[in-house]
PDB file of C-alpha atoms in Angstrom:
ATOM      1  CA  MET A   1       0.221  -0.440  -0.210  1.00  0.00           C
ATOM      2  CA  THR A   2       2.763   2.543   1.316  1.00  0.00           C
ATOM      3  CA  GLY A   3       6.255   3.141  -0.267  1.00  0.00           C
ATOM      4  CA  GLY A   4       7.352   3.737   3.386  1.00  0.00           C
ATOM      5  CA  GLY A   5       9.433   0.373   3.531  1.00  0.00           C
ATOM      6  CA  GLY A   6      12.300  -0.933   2.232  1.00  0.00           C
ATOM      7  CA  GLY A   7      15.504   2.066   3.088  1.00  0.00           C
ATOM      8  CA  SER A   8      12.822   3.952  -0.262  1.00  0.00           C
ATOM      9  CA  ASP A   9      13.708   7.834   0.399  1.00  0.00           C
ATOM     10  CA  ALA A  10      10.321   8.626  -0.875  1.00  0.00           C
ATOM     11  CA  PRO A  11       7.636   9.884   2.091  1.00  0.00           C
ATOM     12  CA  SER A  12       5.015   7.792   2.680  1.00  0.00           C
ATOM     13  CA  MET A  13       1.658   8.635   2.245  1.00  0.00           C
ATOM     14  CA  SER A  14      -1.500   9.331   4.761  1.00  0.00           C
ATOM     15  CA  VAL A  15      -4.096   6.827   5.199  1.00  0.00           C
ATOM     16  CA  THR A  16      -6.604   9.908   3.594  1.00  0.00           C
ATOM     17  CA  GLN A  17      -3.785  10.039   0.801  1.00  0.00           C
ATOM     18  CA  GLN A  18      -3.878   6.366   0.331  1.00  0.00           C
ATOM     19  CA  TYR A  19      -7.704   6.608  -0.146  1.00  0.00           C
ATOM     20  CA  ALA A  20      -7.824   8.818  -2.112  1.00  0.00           C
ATOM     21  CA  LEU A  21      -5.461   6.804  -4.312  1.00  0.00           C
ATOM     22  CA  ASP A  22      -7.790   4.084  -4.338  1.00  0.00           C
ATOM     23  CA  LEU A  23     -10.316   5.572  -4.885  1.00  0.00           C
ATOM     24  CA  TYR A  24      -8.739   7.452  -8.017  1.00  0.00           C
ATOM     25  CA  ARG A  25      -7.294   4.058  -9.384  1.00  0.00           C
ATOM     26  CA  ALA A  26     -11.091   2.209  -9.239  1.00  0.00           C
ATOM     27  CA  ALA A  27     -12.388   4.916 -10.575  1.00  0.00           C
ATOM     28  CA  GLN A  28     -10.151   4.637 -14.426  1.00  0.00           C
ATOM     29  CA  ARG A  29     -10.448   1.007 -14.010  1.00  0.00           C
ATOM     30  CA  GLY A  30     -14.978   1.117 -13.615  1.00  0.00           C
ATOM     31  CA  GLU A  31     -14.144  -1.029 -10.409  1.00  0.00           C
ATOM     32  CA  PRO A  32     -16.691  -0.214  -7.201  1.00  0.00           C
ATOM     33  CA  ALA A  33     -15.020   1.780  -4.550  1.00  0.00           C
ATOM     34  CA  PRO A  34     -12.974   0.614  -2.161  1.00  0.00           C
ATOM     35  CA  PRO A  35     -14.356   0.878   1.996  1.00  0.00           C
ATOM     36  CA  ALA A  36     -13.616   3.988   3.679  1.00  0.00           C
ATOM     37  CA  PRO A  37     -10.609   3.490   5.839  1.00  0.00           C
ATOM     38  CA  GLY A  38     -11.874   2.502   9.178  1.00  0.00           C
ATOM     39  CA  ARG A  39     -15.546   1.374   8.654  1.00  0.00           C
ATOM     40  CA  ASP A  40     -15.239  -2.333   9.514  1.00  0.00           C
ATOM     41  CA  ASP A  41     -12.900  -1.633  12.690  1.00  0.00           C
ATOM     42  CA  TRP A  42     -15.438  -3.240  14.846  1.00  0.00           C
ATOM     43  CA  ARG A  43     -16.447  -5.748  12.993  1.00  0.00           C
ATOM     44  CA  THR A  44     -13.019  -6.734  12.257  1.00  0.00           C
ATOM     45  CA  LEU A  45     -12.157  -7.529  16.348  1.00  0.00           C
ATOM     46  CA  ARG A  46     -15.495  -8.986  16.887  1.00  0.00           C
ATOM     47  CA  ALA A  47     -15.303 -11.302  13.967  1.00  0.00           C
ATOM     48  CA  LEU A  48     -11.461 -11.579  15.720  1.00  0.00           C
ATOM     49  CA  ARG A  49     -12.548 -11.829  19.490  1.00  0.00           C
ATOM     50  CA  GLU A  50     -15.289 -14.581  18.566  1.00  0.00           C
ATOM     51  CA  TYR A  51     -12.551 -16.911  16.272  1.00  0.00           C
ATOM     52  CA  ARG A  52     -10.689 -16.855  19.343  1.00  0.00           C
ATOM     53  CA  ASP A  53     -13.173 -17.993  21.533  1.00  0.00           C
ATOM     54  CA  PHE A  54     -14.071 -20.423  18.956  1.00  0.00           C
ATOM     55  CA  GLN A  55     -10.182 -21.579  18.976  1.00  0.00           C
ATOM     56  CA  THR A  56     -10.840 -21.578  22.589  1.00  0.00           C
ATOM     57  CA  VAL A  57     -13.757 -23.972  22.566  1.00  0.00           C
ATOM     58  CA  ILE A  58     -12.224 -26.535  19.532  1.00  0.00           C
ATOM     59  CA  GLY A  59      -8.831 -27.193  21.839  1.00  0.00           C
ATOM     60  CA  GLU A  60     -10.687 -27.728  24.875  1.00  0.00           C
ATOM     61  CA  ARG A  61      -8.916 -24.860  26.985  1.00  0.00           C
ATOM     62  CA  PRO A  62     -10.675 -23.541  29.604  1.00  0.00           C
ATOM     63  CA  ALA A  63     -12.375 -20.056  28.384  1.00  0.00           C
ATOM     64  CA  ARG A  64     -11.036 -16.623  30.159  1.00  0.00           C
ATOM     65  CA  ARG A  65     -12.972 -14.502  32.032  1.00  0.00           C
ATOM     66  CA  ARG A  66     -13.837 -11.210  30.359  1.00  0.00           C
ATOM     67  CA  GLY A  67     -12.513  -8.286  31.724  1.00  0.00           C
ATOM     68  CA  SER A  68     -10.538 -10.404  33.778  1.00  0.00           C
ATOM     69  CA  ALA A  69      -7.452  -8.336  32.507  1.00  0.00           C
ATOM     70  CA  LEU A  70      -8.910  -5.302  32.856  1.00  0.00           C
ATOM     71  CA  ARG A  71      -9.665  -5.367  36.584  1.00  0.00           C
ATOM     72  CA  ARG A  72      -5.674  -6.929  36.600  1.00  0.00           C
ATOM     73  CA  VAL A  73      -4.715  -3.567  34.992  1.00  0.00           C
ATOM     74  CA  LEU A  74      -6.719  -1.810  37.660  1.00  0.00           C
ATOM     75  CA  ARG A  75      -5.125  -3.071  40.514  1.00  0.00           C
ATOM     76  CA  ALA A  76      -1.375  -2.380  39.163  1.00  0.00           C
ATOM     77  CA  VAL A  77      -2.227   1.010  38.738  1.00  0.00           C
ATOM     78  CA  ARG A  78      -4.169   1.282  42.031  1.00  0.00           C
ATOM     79  CA  ALA A  79      -0.611  -0.541  43.664  1.00  0.00           C
ATOM     80  CA  ARG A  80       1.380   1.774  41.553  1.00  0.00           C
ATOM     81  CA  ALA A  81      -0.006   4.615  42.832  1.00  0.00           C
ATOM     82  CA  ALA A  82      -0.528   3.519  46.492  1.00  0.00           C
ATOM     83  CA  ARG A  83       3.032   3.244  46.715  1.00  0.00           C
ATOM     84  CA  ALA A  84       4.056   6.685  45.071  1.00  0.00           C
ATOM     85  CA  VAL A  85       1.525   8.267  47.702  1.00  0.00           C
ATOM     86  CA  ARG A  86       3.280   6.587  50.776  1.00  0.00           C
ATOM     87  CA  ALA A  87       6.703   7.388  49.087  1.00  0.00           C
ATOM     88  CA  ALA A  88       5.838  10.676  49.106  1.00  0.00           C
ATOM     89  CA  GLN A  89       5.216  11.157  53.127  1.00  0.00           C
ATOM     90  CA  PRO A  90       7.264  12.546  55.253  1.00  0.00           C
ATOM     91  CA  VAL A  91       9.350  10.605  57.342  1.00  0.00           C
ATOM     92  CA  ARG A  92       8.986  11.353  61.182  1.00  0.00           C
ATOM     93  CA  ALA A  93      11.971  11.103  62.787  1.00  0.00           C
ATOM     94  CA  ALA A  94      11.354   8.611  66.125  1.00  0.00           C
ATOM     95  CA  GLY A  95      10.877  10.533  69.644  1.00  0.00           C
TER      96      GLY A  95
END
């Protein structure tokens, strides 16, 4: 799609520029217009999640609970914040 790899010195195109070029080429060839960038992102992510869930069932592996990764991240963030608060508290002299 874009010409940024392989040591080329040519500047790479943005997604919008690439889409405009694809539209132009399709119009010149009489082909249908390509889908707009990002139009099917959620559909693709949903399909990937369903595929992963299906592979889990086929492989007879235990299914992971949804949201457990999010809970793990939130716990880590809270723990890090608590450590930062404890580190910022002044040390009290004994006696």
